[in-house]
Amino acid sequence: MHIVQIASEFAPIAKAGGLGEVIVGLSKQLRAHPQTQVSVILPKYEFIPLSSLKSLRIDLPDFKSIQDGKLHPNTMWTADCENCRIYLLEARHPAGYFYRERIYGYPDDLSRFLYFSRAVTEYLKIKNQYIDILHLHDWHSAAVALFAKDLLHLPVGKIILTLHTVEYQGKCASWDLDAFGLNGQAYLKQDLLEDPTIPQTLNLLKGGIVYADAITTVSPSYAKEILTSEYGFHLEGILYQYKHKLKGILNGLDTTLWNPKKDPYLSVHYDLNSSSKEVTQAKETHKLSLSKRFGLPLQHKPWIGSVTRITPQKNPEAIEQALHETVKKNGTFILLGASPIPSIQEHFLKLQHQFKNSPNVLIHLDYDESLAHLIFSALDFLWIPSRFEPCGLTQLISMRYGTIPIARATGGLQDTIIDLNNHSFGTGILFDKADQASIVTSLQRAFTLFETPAIYEKIRYNGMNQDSSWKKPALDYVQLYQAVHQ
Ligand code: ADP
């Protein structure tokens, strides 16, 4: 079965968050499956370290793609990366679409990813190889479904769209589609791409939902939640209409990237087979490294923290409240995060300033891969108060690293964490509402657990004992591919 994944991220060479890890983890596992042959296509971002790619070569030297009546040259590269065959679209467009420092966050993001979608479809048309499954991810590649079906008539069996989030939808004007060779006005219909709330506006994610043969979300709970107005971001109506196409498949974790037994960022290694004492000692060593680097105290009180993008989804207010509450109880709080939203970043810079003389608070407002690994291992508890969480990877990482998650019971968090009320199987602490009372209660539960080492270690062990690998989810995807392809 020939599967082509089209996405905007691929970890670690192009990662902004969980999406990049999911693409690499799933593709790697699919590659190991005897019945699937998988390739991944993404933009050739200028920041990709080409030296980390194996057998990099040109696959198609020069092909054109249209925008605003002009033909622009592209080159398709191919390489091996993380045991996967990847294809990198080099867009030689005067706007320098992928010659940027970051993946997202530019005023022309819509044109950048529409250009990518159109050029990739053009490439697949030229290759003219039958594709059993075209697997698209989020709004960035959703328009490929339109180009493939309505414009270039690609030789494709079925199209699958995975919704990693419905928050970002790729809204645009009809002329934005005109620019890429489709008649945008013709899609301004309620049963096609018309945005459910903004008149005369197209919605690319909605288009993907309408055009795909199957839709997946990254956890079963999120598949249910997005059918409600609380979580659907106005797409709940169209999703409900197509709910027969919708299935939740829980994300796995790339257990090679996230392996405390071999993690190059950790000085002491451990895993499920280590004794409880060894796990504790490893974590103490990593606390010591953080303490030396940032002056954090080493008293016997819990270390609690968050490693996250700081966006409204992740509930910045509840992160701040937990910080205050932890400090009040003489615990240590660590926040490693950066915000793409200037006002939020500024707010946390102020908070950082406010706590600059508090030894038991570390606010590190940056994206730092190596520090993230160290923090995941050093913490006693990871704080994840998300307003919604399609799947979430940090709870999976933390459990594997022997750090107990405290999380809001939503989406993938609720599907992957078992509350410690269930002593035999519990892996973390769950709470329903992120209000002040629940925050205080949840942190109190964490502090109490910390003072009861036998139960604490049991819960920690249960978390480390979870199978969060891609084995099962990848099989679920293969079954889905086979079911839709028949
Ligand atoms: P999302 O994709 O919504 O950002 P996930 O929990 O699915 O959230 O995935 C987040 C990924 O990004 C995790 O691997 C996490 O370690 C990483 N991450 C988030 N913020 C940072 C940061 N400031 N520094 C390093 N890694 C980060």
Coordinates of N, CA, C and O and ligand atoms in Angstrom, one line a residue, residues 15-19 21 258 307-309 313-314 336-338 364 366-369 372 376 389 391-395 397, ligand 1:
K15 N 10.2 21.1 13.5 CA 9.2 20.9 14.6 C 8.8 22.2 15.3 O 9.7 22.9 15.7
A16 N 7.5 22.4 15.4 CA 7.0 23.5 16.2 C 6.3 23.0 17.4 O 6.1 23.7 18.4
G17 N 5.8 21.8 17.3 CA 5.1 21.2 18.5 C 4.8 19.7 18.2 O 5.7 19.1 17.5
G18 N 3.7 19.2 18.7 CA 3.5 17.8 18.7 C 3.3 17.2 17.2 O 3.7 16.1 17.0
L19 N 2.8 18.1 16.3 CA 2.5 17.6 15.0 C 3.8 16.9 14.3 O 3.7 15.9 13.8
E21 N 6.3 15.6 15.7 CA 6.6 14.3 16.3 C 5.7 13.2 15.9 O 6.1 12.0 15.7
W258 N 12.3 9.9 22.7 CA 12.0 10.0 24.1 C 12.3 8.7 24.8 O 11.3 7.9 25.0
V307 N 6.1 22.3 30.4 CA 6.9 22.5 29.2 C 5.9 22.6 28.1 O 5.3 21.7 27.7
T308 N 5.8 23.8 27.5 CA 4.6 24.1 26.7 C 4.8 25.3 25.8 O 5.5 26.3 26.2
R309 N 4.1 25.3 24.7 CA 3.8 26.6 24.0 C 2.9 27.3 24.9 O 1.9 26.7 25.5
Q313 N -4.9 27.9 24.4 CA -5.2 26.5 24.6 C -4.6 25.8 25.8 O -5.2 25.0 26.5
K314 N -3.3 26.3 26.1 CA -2.6 25.6 27.2 C -2.9 26.3 28.6 O -2.4 25.9 29.6
L336 N 9.1 26.0 31.3 CA 9.8 26.2 30.0 C 8.8 26.4 28.9 O 8.0 25.5 28.6
G337 N 8.8 27.6 28.3 CA 7.8 27.8 27.3 C 8.0 29.1 26.6 O 8.8 29.9 27.0
A338 N 7.5 29.2 25.4 CA 7.5 30.4 24.7 C 6.2 30.6 24.1 O 5.4 29.7 23.9
H364 N 11.7 30.1 32.1 CA 12.6 30.1 31.0 C 11.8 30.3 29.7 O 11.2 29.3 29.2
D366 N 11.7 30.3 26.4 CA 12.4 30.0 25.2 C 12.0 28.6 24.7 O 11.4 27.9 25.5
Y367 N 12.4 28.3 23.5 CA 12.2 26.9 23.0 C 13.6 26.2 23.2 O 14.5 26.7 22.6
D368 N 13.7 25.2 24.0 CA 15.0 24.6 24.2 C 14.9 23.1 24.4 O 14.4 22.6 25.4
E369 N 15.2 22.4 23.3 CA 15.0 21.0 23.3 C 15.8 20.3 24.4 O 15.2 19.4 25.1
A372 N 14.4 20.9 27.8 CA 13.1 20.2 27.9 C 13.3 18.7 28.4 O 12.7 18.3 29.4
F376 N 11.9 17.3 31.9 CA 11.0 16.2 32.0 C 11.5 15.1 33.0 O 10.7 14.4 33.6
E389 N -7.2 19.6 24.6 CA -5.9 19.0 24.2 C -6.2 17.8 23.3 O -6.6 16.7 23.7
C391 N -4.5 15.6 21.7 CA -3.9 14.4 22.3 C -3.0 14.9 23.4 O -3.2 14.6 24.5
G392 N -1.9 15.6 23.0 CA -0.9 16.0 24.0 C 0.2 15.0 24.0 O -0.1 13.8 24.0
L393 N 1.4 15.5 24.0 CA 2.5 14.5 24.1 C 3.2 14.6 25.4 O 3.9 13.7 25.9
T394 N 3.1 15.8 26.0 CA 4.0 16.0 27.2 C 3.6 15.1 28.3 O 4.5 14.7 29.1
Q395 N 2.3 14.7 28.4 CA 2.0 13.8 29.5 C 2.5 12.4 29.2 O 2.9 11.7 30.1
I397 N 5.4 11.9 27.5 CA 6.8 12.0 27.8 C 7.0 11.9 29.3 O 7.9 11.2 29.8
Ligands
ADP1 P1 1.4 21.0 21.1 O1 1.6 20.2 19.8 O2 -0.1 21.5 21.2 O3 2.3 22.2 21.3 P2 2.1 18.6 22.5 O4 2.0 18.3 24.0 O5 1.3 17.7 21.6 O6 1.6 20.1 22.4 O7 3.6 18.6 22.0 C1 4.5 19.6 22.5 C2 5.9 19.2 22.1 O8 6.7 20.4 22.0 C3 6.5 18.3 23.1 O9 7.5 17.5 22.6 C4 7.2 19.3 24.1 O10 8.3 18.8 24.7 C5 7.7 20.3 23.0 N1 7.8 21.7 23.6 C6 6.8 22.6 23.9 N2 7.4 23.7 24.3 C7 8.7 23.6 24.3 C8 9.8 24.4 24.7 N3 9.6 25.7 25.2 N4 11.1 23.9 24.6 C9 11.3 22.7 24.1 N5 10.3 21.8 23.8 C10 9.0 22.3 23.9

